[in-house]
Amino acid sequence: MGHGVVGSGVAEILTTHKQKLFSSVGEEISLKYILDLREFPKSPLCDRFTKDFEVIVNDKEVRVVIETMGGLNPAYEFTKRCLSLGKSVVTSNKELVARHGAELLKIAKENNANYLFEASVGGGIPILRPIDQCLVANNVDEIAGILNGTTNFILTKMINENMAFDTALKLAQDLGYAERNPEADVEGHDACRKICILASLAFGKHVYPDNVHTEGITKITLEDVEYAASWGGVIKLIGSCKPLDNGLMDIVVAPMFVPCTSQLANINDVFNGIMVRGDCTGDVVFYGKGAGKLPTASAVVADTVDCCKHLKTRKRLFWADSTENNIADYKLSKVKVYVRALADDISSAYTMAQEIFGATSRLDRKDAQEGEFAFVTEEPLPYGEILSGLESLKRLDVEILSTIRIGNL
Ligand code: HSE
């Protein structure tokens, strides 16, 4: 269902890798229908197209349905109908899984069907199965990663090629990385959906995106990029989650300074990197292409093969719904930050910043405009205290230009 970037990639792999898939499943995976409202008269698969979902859902021969439509509607209704009839569903639709995953997994369970969504996080990177199966012996202490290919592509182009934000975004759209509405990428919502899926899976309770504090990359400037380099790192959009001792979860999506020593610092272009901190394994890092037609379709086809091999058995993949809020207030989360500001008297403004934030270190960059200064705080403080400290600086006529968290990565 859906013959866009990912869906057409799925159809392509099912065709070009028929023999390979046959060897794995033991019988042919036959692509019976392709649902799309558009016409594809030149496609070699033009005889499979239908505009009518009822044809698919009412066909008893259809055992596995692949949903690559994206968006909530009508994907949500279509998925529920298929699962309710015992048809397994495979998807790359992170918006749907992040919003309704617990409910859809429950319907799948009740109908002895599978609902699999490896492609919803990290594109072609295997990450959900490794967390659910290979790392199951661990208590997960933290998950943190670069979860959005489009923003990582844009930041890489800004950092390495001095490319303007809009030019880099247009390139990412042309390459098929960006969401239909790229605001979901650049404002951090896509990364938020993915960290919610990872958190729900790793900690067993649904984490809803609306409850997660999310910041995008639209305010990042080349000046910030230069200061990050002088600090010894790069700026990356990071999604992270950590279970706290009080049972709540510390979860956030925001741009962060990442030190060059971190594995995540050298993950560039459309690549994603996800670090899982297990109490037995220590850090495990997953790396690969996080967006794009064939990498994402590869994960969808792998789930399809899994469904075909387990038509009568349900995979264990599951998490429970959560009605109570399971997320800690982001203002209580302790962090260090980088601040860039303007003041008439830099020396006294910086002294005031030290009085407010405790130990800090000044950063320099070539060609800084007059009155500009930047520093990083050295003591982790609750984010709410950082915000009120910045308000105090503003009252003393200091103009705050940027505030970016320092990632503990
Ligand atoms: N727009 C998404 C990204 C696609 O750039 O990562 C893959 O989920």
CSV table of C-alpha atoms in Angstrom, one decimal, residues 185-322:
chain,number,residue,atom,x,y,z
A,185,ASP,CA,12.5,16.5,9.6
A,186,VAL,CA,13.9,20.0,10.4
A,187,GLU,CA,11.8,20.6,13.5
A,188,GLY,CA,12.8,17.3,15.0
A,189,HIS,CA,9.4,15.5,14.9
A,190,ASP,CA,10.6,12.6,12.8
A,191,ALA,CA,13.5,12.0,15.1
A,192,CYS,CA,11.1,12.3,18.0
A,193,ARG,CA,8.8,9.6,16.6
A,194,LYS,CA,11.9,7.3,16.2
A,195,ILE,CA,13.2,7.8,19.8
A,196,CYS,CA,9.7,7.2,21.0
A,197,ILE,CA,9.6,3.8,19.2
A,198,LEU,CA,13.0,2.9,20.5
A,199,ALA,CA,12.1,3.9,24.1
A,200,SER,CA,8.7,2.0,23.9
A,201,LEU,CA,10.5,-1.1,22.7
A,202,ALA,CA,13.4,-1.0,25.1
A,203,PHE,CA,11.4,-0.1,28.2
A,204,GLY,CA,8.2,-1.9,27.4
A,205,LYS,CA,5.7,1.0,27.7
A,206,HIS,CA,4.4,3.3,24.9
A,207,VAL,CA,6.0,6.7,24.9
A,208,TYR,CA,3.9,9.3,23.1
A,209,PRO,CA,5.6,11.9,20.9
A,210,ASP,CA,3.4,14.7,22.1
A,211,ASN,CA,4.9,14.3,25.6
A,212,VAL,CA,8.6,14.6,24.4
A,213,HIS,CA,10.4,18.0,24.4
A,214,THR,CA,11.5,18.4,20.8
A,215,GLU,CA,13.8,21.0,19.2
A,216,GLY,CA,14.9,21.1,15.5
A,217,ILE,CA,17.9,22.5,13.7
A,218,THR,CA,16.4,25.6,12.1
A,219,LYS,CA,18.1,28.0,14.5
A,220,ILE,CA,21.6,26.5,14.0
A,221,THR,CA,24.0,28.9,12.4
A,222,LEU,CA,27.4,28.6,10.8
A,223,GLU,CA,28.7,30.7,13.8
A,224,ASP,CA,27.5,27.9,16.1
A,225,VAL,CA,29.2,25.3,13.9
A,226,GLU,CA,32.5,27.3,14.2
A,227,TYR,CA,32.2,27.5,18.0
A,228,ALA,CA,31.5,23.7,18.2
A,229,ALA,CA,34.7,23.1,16.2
A,230,SER,CA,36.7,25.3,18.6
A,231,TRP,CA,35.2,23.4,21.5
A,232,GLY,CA,36.4,20.1,19.8
A,233,GLY,CA,33.2,18.8,18.4
A,234,VAL,CA,30.3,19.0,15.9
A,235,ILE,CA,26.6,19.8,16.1
A,236,LYS,CA,24.2,16.9,15.6
A,237,LEU,CA,20.5,16.5,16.1
A,238,ILE,CA,20.3,13.9,18.9
A,239,GLY,CA,17.3,11.9,20.2
A,240,SER,CA,18.1,10.4,23.6
A,241,CYS,CA,16.3,8.5,26.3
A,242,LYS,CA,17.3,7.3,29.8
A,243,PRO,CA,15.3,5.5,32.4
A,244,LEU,CA,15.5,7.3,35.8
A,245,ASP,CA,15.5,5.8,39.3
A,246,ASN,CA,12.0,7.3,39.9
A,247,GLY,CA,10.5,5.1,37.1
A,248,LEU,CA,10.2,8.1,34.7
A,249,MET,CA,12.1,8.5,31.5
A,250,ASP,CA,14.5,11.4,30.6
A,251,ILE,CA,13.8,11.8,26.9
A,252,VAL,CA,14.6,14.7,24.6
A,253,VAL,CA,15.2,15.5,20.9
A,254,ALA,CA,17.5,18.5,20.4
A,255,PRO,CA,20.7,19.7,18.6
A,256,MET,CA,23.7,18.9,20.8
A,257,PHE,CA,27.5,19.5,20.8
A,258,VAL,CA,29.0,16.1,20.3
A,259,PRO,CA,32.7,15.7,21.1
A,260,CYS,CA,34.9,14.5,18.3
A,261,THR,CA,35.8,11.5,20.5
A,262,SER,CA,32.2,10.2,20.4
A,263,GLN,CA,31.3,7.5,17.9
A,264,LEU,CA,28.4,9.7,16.8
A,265,ALA,CA,30.6,12.7,15.8
A,266,ASN,CA,31.8,11.1,12.6
A,267,ILE,CA,28.3,10.0,11.3
A,268,ASN,CA,27.7,12.2,8.3
A,269,ASP,CA,25.4,12.8,5.4
A,270,VAL,CA,22.3,10.6,5.3
A,271,PHE,CA,23.8,8.1,7.7
A,272,ASN,CA,22.2,7.5,11.1
A,273,GLY,CA,24.0,6.2,14.2
A,274,ILE,CA,22.3,4.8,17.3
A,275,MET,CA,24.2,4.0,20.5
A,276,VAL,CA,22.6,1.6,22.9
A,277,ARG,CA,24.2,1.5,26.4
A,278,GLY,CA,23.5,-1.9,27.9
A,279,ASP,CA,24.5,-2.8,31.5
A,280,CYS,CA,26.2,-6.0,30.3
A,281,THR,CA,27.5,-5.1,26.9
A,282,GLY,CA,28.5,-1.5,27.5
A,283,ASP,CA,28.0,0.7,24.4
A,284,VAL,CA,26.9,-0.9,21.2
A,285,VAL,CA,26.7,1.4,18.1
A,286,PHE,CA,24.6,0.8,15.0
A,287,TYR,CA,25.5,2.6,11.8
A,288,GLY,CA,24.1,2.8,8.3
A,289,LYS,CA,21.9,4.7,5.8
A,290,GLY,CA,18.9,6.1,7.7
A,291,ALA,CA,16.8,7.1,4.7
A,292,GLY,CA,16.5,6.5,1.0
A,293,LYS,CA,14.6,4.2,-1.3
A,294,LEU,CA,16.6,0.9,-1.2
A,295,PRO,CA,18.1,1.0,2.3
A,296,THR,CA,14.6,1.5,3.8
A,297,ALA,CA,13.0,-1.0,1.4
A,298,SER,CA,15.6,-3.5,2.5
A,299,ALA,CA,14.3,-3.4,6.0
A,300,VAL,CA,10.7,-3.6,4.9
A,301,VAL,CA,11.4,-6.7,2.7
A,302,ALA,CA,13.3,-8.3,5.6
A,303,ASP,CA,10.2,-7.9,7.8
A,304,THR,CA,8.1,-9.3,5.0
A,305,VAL,CA,10.3,-12.4,4.8
A,306,ASP,CA,10.0,-12.8,8.5
A,307,CYS,CA,6.2,-12.6,8.3
A,308,CYS,CA,6.1,-15.1,5.4
A,309,LYS,CA,8.2,-17.5,7.5
A,310,HIS,CA,6.0,-17.1,10.5
A,311,LEU,CA,2.5,-17.1,9.0
A,312,LYS,CA,1.1,-19.1,11.9
A,313,THR,CA,3.3,-17.9,14.7
A,314,ARG,CA,3.4,-14.5,16.3
A,315,LYS,CA,6.7,-12.7,16.8
A,316,ARG,CA,7.2,-11.6,20.4
A,317,LEU,CA,7.7,-7.9,19.5
A,318,PHE,CA,5.3,-6.1,21.9
A,319,TRP,CA,4.9,-3.2,24.3
A,320,ALA,CA,2.1,-2.1,26.6
A,321,ASP,CA,0.1,1.0,26.3
A,322,SER,CA,0.6,3.7,28.9
